[in-house]
């Protein structure tokens, strides 16, 4: 054997040791990837029912919000009707009540004025109304 052959054998041995040393981390990395695949599958199996439940919850919530929207619309209509009714009652009953109150005030002033100053107090109270 020549010196070149010995150097070639040493280089081949070193290369074989290097390949063996690099193979161990690659084998460990393969195991890590296998465990990662198992974990992802497990996570996928556990999240699928959760996503379905969230979907059902969102659908139910949307249905309830539609009902609340209908209720809100009805309450808005009812409040508008109450406002219109209040205006109607005020104009129908309020104006005559004001006139009756003014008339009764004028009559009282006329009786008081008639006792104190005669006809003149009654005329001025009646003239203002």
PDB file of C-alpha atoms in Angstrom:
ATOM      1  CA  UNK A   1       0.000   0.000   0.000  1.00  0.00           C
ATOM      2  CA  UNK A   2       1.227   3.327  -0.905  1.00  0.00           C
ATOM      3  CA  UNK A   3       0.873   6.547   1.019  1.00  0.00           C
ATOM      4  CA  UNK A   4      -1.905   7.689  -1.332  1.00  0.00           C
ATOM      5  CA  UNK A   5      -3.883   4.540  -0.650  1.00  0.00           C
ATOM      6  CA  UNK A   6      -3.532   4.997   3.104  1.00  0.00           C
ATOM      7  CA  UNK A   7      -4.590   8.636   2.816  1.00  0.00           C
ATOM      8  CA  UNK A   8      -7.591   7.549   0.720  1.00  0.00           C
ATOM      9  CA  UNK A   9      -8.566   4.955   3.338  1.00  0.00           C
ATOM     10  CA  UNK A  10      -8.247   7.503   6.125  1.00  0.00           C
ATOM     11  CA  UNK A  11     -10.339   9.996   4.135  1.00  0.00           C
ATOM     12  CA  UNK A  12     -12.952   7.324   3.440  1.00  0.00           C
ATOM     13  CA  UNK A  13     -13.031   6.377   7.144  1.00  0.00           C
ATOM     14  CA  UNK A  14     -13.383  10.003   8.208  1.00  0.00           C
ATOM     15  CA  UNK A  15     -16.129  10.471   5.618  1.00  0.00           C
ATOM     16  CA  UNK A  16     -17.933   7.346   6.920  1.00  0.00           C
ATOM     17  CA  UNK A  17     -17.691   8.632  10.509  1.00  0.00           C
ATOM     18  CA  UNK A  18     -18.966  12.046   9.370  1.00  0.00           C
ATOM     19  CA  UNK A  19     -21.899  10.433   7.569  1.00  0.00           C
ATOM     20  CA  UNK A  20     -22.680   8.337  10.666  1.00  0.00           C
ATOM     21  CA  UNK A  21     -22.524  11.416  12.911  1.00  0.00           C
ATOM     22  CA  UNK A  22     -24.808  13.366  10.583  1.00  0.00           C
ATOM     23  CA  UNK A  23     -27.203  10.437  10.214  1.00  0.00           C
ATOM     24  CA  UNK A  24     -28.061  10.419  13.944  1.00  0.00           C
ATOM     25  CA  UNK A  25     -29.497  13.981  13.979  1.00  0.00           C
ATOM     26  CA  UNK A  26     -31.350  13.259  10.740  1.00  0.00           C
ATOM     27  CA  UNK A  27     -32.908  10.146  12.302  1.00  0.00           C
ATOM     28  CA  UNK A  28     -33.872  12.163  15.410  1.00  0.00           C
ATOM     29  CA  UNK A  29     -35.301  14.891  13.198  1.00  0.00           C
ATOM     30  CA  UNK A  30     -37.388  12.268  11.394  1.00  0.00           C
ATOM     31  CA  UNK A  31     -38.803  11.137  14.758  1.00  0.00           C
ATOM     32  CA  UNK A  32     -39.617  14.756  15.639  1.00  0.00           C
ATOM     33  CA  UNK A  33     -41.447  15.180  12.328  1.00  0.00           C
ATOM     34  CA  UNK A  34     -43.390  11.964  12.937  1.00  0.00           C
ATOM     35  CA  UNK A  35     -44.465  13.210  16.377  1.00  0.00           C
ATOM     36  CA  UNK A  36     -45.359  16.563  14.857  1.00  0.00           C
ATOM     37  CA  UNK A  37     -47.569  14.825  12.286  1.00  0.00           C
ATOM     38  CA  UNK A  38     -49.311  12.856  15.058  1.00  0.00           C
ATOM     39  CA  UNK A  39     -49.837  16.055  17.077  1.00  0.00           C
ATOM     40  CA  UNK A  40     -51.275  17.906  14.089  1.00  0.00           C
ATOM     41  CA  UNK A  41     -53.682  15.052  13.345  1.00  0.00           C
ATOM     42  CA  UNK A  42     -54.785  14.991  16.981  1.00  0.00           C
ATOM     43  CA  UNK A  43     -55.247  18.745  16.961  1.00  0.00           C
ATOM     44  CA  UNK A  44     -57.239  18.521  13.747  1.00  0.00           C
ATOM     45  CA  UNK A  45     -59.516  15.847  15.212  1.00  0.00           C
ATOM     46  CA  UNK A  46     -60.143  17.883  18.361  1.00  0.00           C
ATOM     47  CA  UNK A  47     -60.720  21.197  16.587  1.00  0.00           C
ATOM     48  CA  UNK A  48     -63.198  19.914  14.009  1.00  0.00           C
ATOM     49  CA  UNK A  49     -65.998  19.427  16.594  1.00  0.00           C
ATOM     50  CA  UNK A  50     -65.089  22.760  18.159  1.00  0.00           C
ATOM     51  CA  UNK A  51     -65.409  24.540  14.820  1.00  0.00           C
ATOM     52  CA  UNK A  52     -68.768  22.856  14.204  1.00  0.00           C
ATOM     53  CA  UNK A  53     -69.983  23.975  17.637  1.00  0.00           C
ATOM     54  CA  UNK A  54     -68.823  27.541  17.005  1.00  0.00           C
ATOM     55  CA  UNK A  55     -70.629  27.483  13.655  1.00  0.00           C
ATOM     56  CA  UNK A  56     -73.854  26.341  15.327  1.00  0.00           C
ATOM     57  CA  UNK A  57     -73.440  29.036  17.980  1.00  0.00           C
ATOM     58  CA  UNK A  58     -72.981  31.727  15.339  1.00  0.00           C
ATOM     59  CA  UNK A  59     -76.052  30.524  13.425  1.00  0.00           C
ATOM     60  CA  UNK A  60     -78.142  30.527  16.618  1.00  0.00           C
ATOM     61  CA  UNK A  61     -76.844  33.962  17.552  1.00  0.00           C
ATOM     62  CA  UNK A  62     -77.759  35.325  14.129  1.00  0.00           C
ATOM     63  CA  UNK A  63     -81.284  33.924  14.493  1.00  0.00           C
ATOM     64  CA  UNK A  64     -81.634  35.567  17.903  1.00  0.00           C
ATOM     65  CA  UNK A  65     -80.307  38.868  16.543  1.00  0.00           C
ATOM     66  CA  UNK A  66     -82.922  38.759  13.790  1.00  0.00           C
ATOM     67  CA  UNK A  67     -85.604  38.318  16.463  1.00  0.00           C
ATOM     68  CA  UNK A  68     -84.138  41.207  18.463  1.00  0.00           C
ATOM     69  CA  UNK A  69     -84.149  43.305  15.292  1.00  0.00           C
ATOM     70  CA  UNK A  70     -87.851  42.540  14.801  1.00  0.00           C
ATOM     71  CA  UNK A  71     -88.568  43.411  18.437  1.00  0.00           C
ATOM     72  CA  UNK A  72     -86.617  46.661  18.135  1.00  0.00           C
ATOM     73  CA  UNK A  73     -88.540  47.568  15.004  1.00  0.00           C
ATOM     74  CA  UNK A  74     -91.857  46.872  16.752  1.00  0.00           C
ATOM     75  CA  UNK A  75     -90.826  48.936  19.783  1.00  0.00           C
ATOM     76  CA  UNK A  76     -89.843  51.780  17.468  1.00  0.00           C
ATOM     77  CA  UNK A  77     -93.244  51.616  15.765  1.00  0.00           C
ATOM     78  CA  UNK A  78     -94.996  51.496  19.139  1.00  0.00           C
ATOM     79  CA  UNK A  79     -93.091  54.519  20.428  1.00  0.00           C
ATOM     80  CA  UNK A  80     -93.973  56.440  17.253  1.00  0.00           C
ATOM     81  CA  UNK A  81     -97.632  55.506  17.758  1.00  0.00           C
ATOM     82  CA  UNK A  82     -97.496  56.592  21.411  1.00  0.00           C
ATOM     83  CA  UNK A  83     -95.940  59.890  20.367  1.00  0.00           C
ATOM     84  CA  UNK A  84     -98.669  60.442  17.778  1.00  0.00           C
ATOM     85  CA  UNK A  85    -101.349  59.513  20.311  1.00  0.00           C
ATOM     86  CA  UNK A  86     -99.841  61.886  22.852  1.00  0.00           C
ATOM     87  CA  UNK A  87     -99.895  64.710  20.310  1.00  0.00           C
ATOM     88  CA  UNK A  88    -103.487  63.875  19.416  1.00  0.00           C
ATOM     89  CA  UNK A  89    -104.603  63.832  23.057  1.00  0.00           C
ATOM     90  CA  UNK A  90    -102.767  67.074  23.730  1.00  0.00           C
ATOM     91  CA  UNK A  91    -104.381  68.833  20.802  1.00  0.00           C
ATOM     92  CA  UNK A  92    -107.821  67.306  21.377  1.00  0.00           C
ATOM     93  CA  UNK A  93    -108.070  67.619  25.143  1.00  0.00           C
ATOM     94  CA  UNK A  94    -105.410  70.192  25.938  1.00  0.00           C
ATOM     95  CA  UNK A  95    -106.765  73.106  23.926  1.00  0.00           C
ATOM     96  CA  UNK A  96    -110.324  72.871  25.317  1.00  0.00           C
ATOM     97  CA  UNK A  97    -108.924  72.508  28.843  1.00  0.00           C
ATOM     98  CA  UNK A  98    -106.866  75.650  28.376  1.00  0.00           C
ATOM     99  CA  UNK A  99    -109.942  77.478  27.118  1.00  0.00           C
ATOM    100  CA  UNK A 100    -112.035  76.208  30.057  1.00  0.00           C
ATOM    101  CA  UNK A 101    -109.311  77.247  32.494  1.00  0.00           C
ATOM    102  CA  UNK A 102    -109.093  80.676  30.869  1.00  0.00           C
ATOM    103  CA  UNK A 103    -112.854  81.034  30.944  1.00  0.00           C
ATOM    104  CA  UNK A 104    -113.073  80.013  34.607  1.00  0.00           C
ATOM    105  CA  UNK A 105    -110.220  82.381  35.462  1.00  0.00           C
ATOM    106  CA  UNK A 106    -112.023  85.163  33.639  1.00  0.00           C
ATOM    107  CA  UNK A 107    -115.291  84.376  35.430  1.00  0.00           C
ATOM    108  CA  UNK A 108    -113.524  84.417  38.812  1.00  0.00           C
ATOM    109  CA  UNK A 109    -111.849  87.680  37.988  1.00  0.00           C
ATOM    110  CA  UNK A 110    -115.167  89.080  36.834  1.00  0.00           C
ATOM    111  CA  UNK A 111    -116.855  88.161  40.114  1.00  0.00           C
ATOM    112  CA  UNK A 112    -113.978  89.553  42.140  1.00  0.00           C
ATOM    113  CA  UNK A 113    -113.707  92.592  39.942  1.00  0.00           C
ATOM    114  CA  UNK A 114    -117.466  93.126  40.032  1.00  0.00           C
ATOM    115  CA  UNK A 115    -117.430  93.302  43.827  1.00  0.00           C
ATOM    116  CA  UNK A 116    -114.466  95.713  43.947  1.00  0.00           C
ATOM    117  CA  UNK A 117    -114.768  97.943  40.913  1.00  0.00           C
ATOM    118  CA  UNK A 118    -118.084  97.052  39.328  1.00  0.00           C
ATOM    119  CA  UNK A 119    -118.542  96.396  35.597  1.00  0.00           C
ATOM    120  CA  UNK A 120    -115.093  97.623  34.538  1.00  0.00           C
ATOM    121  CA  UNK A 121    -113.157  94.618  36.031  1.00  0.00           C
ATOM    122  CA  UNK A 122    -115.446  92.125  34.302  1.00  0.00           C
ATOM    123  CA  UNK A 123    -115.085  93.852  30.947  1.00  0.00           C
ATOM    124  CA  UNK A 124    -111.291  93.896  31.027  1.00  0.00           C
ATOM    125  CA  UNK A 125    -111.108  90.182  31.981  1.00  0.00           C
ATOM    126  CA  UNK A 126    -113.592  89.271  29.269  1.00  0.00           C
ATOM    127  CA  UNK A 127    -111.812  91.457  26.721  1.00  0.00           C
ATOM    128  CA  UNK A 128    -108.469  89.695  27.254  1.00  0.00           C
ATOM    129  CA  UNK A 129    -109.872  86.220  26.517  1.00  0.00           C
TER     130      UNK A 129
END
